[in-house]
Amino acid sequence: KMKKGVEEDPTHQPKEEVYYFKTAQQIKTRPNVLYLLFPILDEMKIKYKRQHEDVLVFRYKDFDFSVYGGKDWNYIILTAWYLDVLDPSDDNDINKSNSVIDYINSSLTPRFFYMDVPDGSILVVAKMDMLWIPEIPELGRWFRTGLKNLMDAYMIYDDMKQDPGGIVDAISLGFSSPTPYQA
């Protein structure tokens, strides 16, 4: 269509739907991504604690989470802690956990990994990187989806660890697909 001698751009989207990366100067002046999460956490009635300038910790539905998001980052890291605690001397438990983690890491968006803790045990932790730029609409929806995906992945981990042959059952739980903003 022509309008007053100017061709309309058929790909034009409303301003709030346009995604773009800011210039280097604008990136230096943008707020820390955690500031964008404060109203979302408040709306979800989640009590959070700022552990560091770039780290928030909170408990949600019996899971301990942390969110890492630096001022100059293009993503946030959502981490679920204490999903399992393993005794390093229990080879059977570690082998079961290894096979389940291998399956999850090759099949699902969240990544599970081990951390050594001071008491000598091994902690199973899951994390998910979520891309962000200030122009993403509905950051709250992507954040809630990330929380749900981590909790679903834990249920799959737990089910498969209890019954290592139950991969089909775990898959049938309907793990939600990754969003376009999750890396």
CSV table of C-alpha atoms in Angstrom, one decimal:
chain,number,residue,atom,x,y,z
A,1,LYS,CA,0.0,0.0,0.0
A,2,MET,CA,1.1,3.5,-0.6
A,3,LYS,CA,0.3,6.2,1.9
A,4,LYS,CA,1.1,9.8,1.1
A,5,GLY,CA,3.9,8.7,-1.3
A,6,VAL,CA,5.6,6.6,1.3
A,7,GLU,CA,5.6,2.8,1.1
A,8,GLU,CA,4.5,1.1,4.4
A,9,ASP,CA,6.9,-1.4,5.8
A,10,PRO,CA,4.9,-4.7,5.9
A,11,THR,CA,7.3,-6.1,8.6
A,12,HIS,CA,6.7,-3.1,10.9
A,13,GLN,CA,5.9,-4.2,14.4
A,14,PRO,CA,4.7,-2.0,17.3
A,15,LYS,CA,7.6,-0.5,19.2
A,16,GLU,CA,7.2,-2.8,22.2
A,17,GLU,CA,7.6,-5.9,20.0
A,18,VAL,CA,10.8,-4.7,18.3
A,19,TYR,CA,13.9,-6.5,19.7
A,20,TYR,CA,17.4,-5.0,19.2
A,21,PHE,CA,20.7,-4.8,21.0
A,22,LYS,CA,21.6,-1.3,22.2
A,23,THR,CA,24.8,0.4,21.3
A,24,ALA,CA,27.9,0.0,23.6
A,25,GLN,CA,27.3,3.4,25.2
A,26,GLN,CA,23.6,2.6,26.0
A,27,ILE,CA,24.6,-0.9,27.4
A,28,LYS,CA,27.0,0.8,29.9
A,29,THR,CA,24.1,2.9,31.2
A,30,ARG,CA,21.4,0.3,31.4
A,31,PRO,CA,20.2,-1.0,34.7
A,32,ASN,CA,21.2,-4.3,36.2
A,33,VAL,CA,18.9,-7.1,34.9
A,34,LEU,CA,18.0,-7.9,38.6
A,35,TYR,CA,16.2,-4.6,38.9
A,36,LEU,CA,13.8,-5.8,36.2
A,37,LEU,CA,13.1,-9.0,38.3
A,38,PHE,CA,12.2,-7.2,41.5
A,39,PRO,CA,8.6,-6.3,40.4
A,40,ILE,CA,8.2,-9.9,39.0
A,41,LEU,CA,9.3,-11.5,42.3
A,42,ASP,CA,7.1,-9.1,44.2
A,43,GLU,CA,4.1,-9.9,42.0
A,44,MET,CA,4.8,-13.7,42.6
A,45,LYS,CA,5.0,-12.9,46.4
A,46,ILE,CA,8.5,-14.4,46.6
A,47,LYS,CA,10.7,-13.1,49.4
A,48,TYR,CA,14.1,-12.7,48.0
A,49,LYS,CA,17.4,-11.6,49.4
A,50,ARG,CA,20.1,-9.7,47.6
A,51,GLN,CA,23.2,-11.7,48.3
A,52,HIS,CA,25.5,-9.6,46.1
A,53,GLU,CA,25.1,-6.8,43.6
A,54,ASP,CA,24.6,-9.4,40.9
A,55,VAL,CA,23.0,-12.3,42.9
A,56,LEU,CA,19.5,-12.8,44.3
A,57,VAL,CA,18.5,-15.8,46.4
A,58,PHE,CA,15.0,-17.0,47.2
A,59,ARG,CA,12.9,-20.1,48.0
A,60,TYR,CA,10.0,-21.0,45.8
A,61,LYS,CA,7.8,-24.1,46.2
A,62,ASP,CA,10.3,-25.9,48.4
A,63,PHE,CA,13.2,-25.2,46.0
A,64,ASP,CA,16.2,-23.0,46.7
A,65,PHE,CA,17.0,-20.7,43.8
A,66,SER,CA,19.5,-18.1,42.9
A,67,VAL,CA,19.6,-15.7,40.0
A,68,TYR,CA,22.8,-14.2,38.7
A,69,GLY,CA,22.6,-11.2,36.4
A,70,GLY,CA,25.3,-8.7,35.9
A,71,LYS,CA,24.9,-5.2,34.6
A,72,ASP,CA,26.8,-5.9,31.4
A,73,TRP,CA,25.3,-9.4,30.8
A,74,ASN,CA,22.9,-10.3,28.0
A,75,TYR,CA,21.5,-13.2,30.0
A,76,ILE,CA,20.6,-14.2,33.5
A,77,ILE,CA,21.5,-17.6,35.1
A,78,LEU,CA,18.7,-19.2,37.1
A,79,THR,CA,20.0,-21.9,39.4
A,80,ALA,CA,18.2,-24.5,41.5
A,81,TRP,CA,20.2,-25.7,44.5
A,82,TYR,CA,20.2,-28.9,46.7
A,83,LEU,CA,18.4,-31.1,44.2
A,84,ASP,CA,20.2,-34.1,45.6
A,85,VAL,CA,23.1,-34.6,48.0
A,86,LEU,CA,25.3,-37.6,47.3
A,87,ASP,CA,27.7,-39.5,49.5
A,88,PRO,CA,31.0,-39.8,47.6
A,89,SER,CA,31.5,-43.3,49.0
A,90,ASP,CA,28.2,-44.6,47.6
A,91,ASP,CA,29.2,-45.7,44.1
A,92,ASN,CA,25.8,-47.1,43.3
A,93,ASP,CA,24.0,-43.8,44.0
A,94,ILE,CA,26.6,-41.8,42.1
A,95,ASN,CA,26.3,-44.2,39.1
A,96,LYS,CA,22.5,-43.8,39.1
A,97,SER,CA,22.8,-40.1,39.4
A,98,ASN,CA,25.4,-39.9,36.6
A,99,SER,CA,23.2,-41.8,34.1
A,100,VAL,CA,20.2,-39.7,34.9
A,101,ILE,CA,22.2,-36.4,34.6
A,102,ASP,CA,23.6,-37.6,31.3
A,103,TYR,CA,20.1,-38.2,30.0
A,104,ILE,CA,18.8,-34.9,31.2
A,105,ASN,CA,21.7,-32.9,29.9
A,106,SER,CA,21.4,-34.4,26.5
A,107,SER,CA,17.6,-34.1,26.3
A,108,LEU,CA,16.3,-31.1,28.3
A,109,THR,CA,17.1,-27.3,28.5
A,110,PRO,CA,18.3,-27.2,32.1
A,111,ARG,CA,21.8,-28.4,32.8
A,112,PHE,CA,22.6,-30.5,35.9
A,113,PHE,CA,26.0,-30.6,37.4
A,114,TYR,CA,27.8,-31.5,40.6
A,115,MET,CA,29.4,-29.3,43.2
A,116,ASP,CA,31.6,-30.4,46.1
A,117,VAL,CA,30.4,-29.0,49.5
A,118,PRO,CA,32.6,-28.4,52.6
A,119,ASP,CA,31.2,-31.4,54.5
A,120,GLY,CA,32.6,-33.7,51.8
A,121,SER,CA,29.3,-34.6,50.1
A,122,ILE,CA,28.4,-33.9,46.5
A,123,LEU,CA,25.6,-31.5,45.7
A,124,VAL,CA,23.4,-31.8,42.5
A,125,VAL,CA,22.6,-28.4,41.1
A,126,ALA,CA,20.7,-27.4,37.9
A,127,LYS,CA,21.0,-24.2,36.0
A,128,MET,CA,19.4,-22.5,33.1
A,129,ASP,CA,20.7,-19.5,31.1
A,130,MET,CA,18.0,-17.1,29.9
A,131,LEU,CA,18.8,-14.5,27.3
A,132,TRP,CA,17.5,-11.1,27.9
A,133,ILE,CA,17.5,-7.6,26.6
A,134,PRO,CA,15.5,-4.7,28.1
A,135,GLU,CA,13.1,-4.8,25.1
A,136,ILE,CA,11.8,-8.4,25.8
A,137,PRO,CA,8.2,-8.2,26.6
A,138,GLU,CA,6.8,-10.4,29.3
A,139,LEU,CA,10.1,-11.1,31.1
A,140,GLY,CA,8.0,-12.4,34.0
A,141,ARG,CA,6.4,-15.1,31.8
A,142,TRP,CA,9.9,-16.3,30.6
A,143,PHE,CA,11.1,-16.2,34.2
A,144,ARG,CA,8.2,-18.3,35.5
A,145,THR,CA,8.7,-20.7,32.6
A,146,GLY,CA,12.3,-21.1,33.6
A,147,LEU,CA,11.4,-21.8,37.3
A,148,LYS,CA,8.8,-24.4,36.1
A,149,ASN,CA,11.3,-26.1,33.7
A,150,LEU,CA,13.9,-26.4,36.5
A,151,MET,CA,11.3,-27.9,38.9
A,152,ASP,CA,10.0,-30.3,36.2
A,153,ALA,CA,13.6,-31.4,35.4
A,154,TYR,CA,14.1,-32.1,39.1
A,155,MET,CA,11.0,-34.3,39.1
A,156,ILE,CA,12.3,-36.2,36.1
A,157,TYR,CA,15.7,-36.5,37.8
A,158,ASP,CA,14.1,-37.9,41.0
A,159,ASP,CA,11.7,-40.3,39.1
A,160,MET,CA,14.5,-41.6,36.9
A,161,LYS,CA,16.9,-42.0,39.8
A,162,GLN,CA,14.3,-44.0,41.8
A,163,ASP,CA,13.5,-46.1,38.7
A,164,PRO,CA,16.4,-45.8,36.1
A,165,GLY,CA,14.3,-47.8,33.6
A,166,GLY,CA,11.5,-45.2,33.8
A,167,ILE,CA,12.8,-42.8,31.0
A,168,VAL,CA,9.5,-43.2,29.1
A,169,ASP,CA,7.5,-42.3,32.2
A,170,ALA,CA,9.7,-39.3,32.8
A,171,ILE,CA,9.3,-38.1,29.2
A,172,SER,CA,5.5,-38.5,29.5
A,173,LEU,CA,5.4,-35.9,32.3
A,174,GLY,CA,5.2,-33.3,29.4
A,175,PHE,CA,8.3,-31.3,30.1
A,176,SER,CA,7.7,-27.9,28.5
A,177,SER,CA,9.7,-26.9,25.5
A,178,PRO,CA,12.4,-24.2,25.7
A,179,THR,CA,11.4,-20.7,25.0
A,180,PRO,CA,13.1,-18.7,22.2
A,181,TYR,CA,14.8,-16.7,24.9
A,182,GLN,CA,16.5,-19.6,26.7
A,183,ALA,CA,20.0,-20.6,25.7
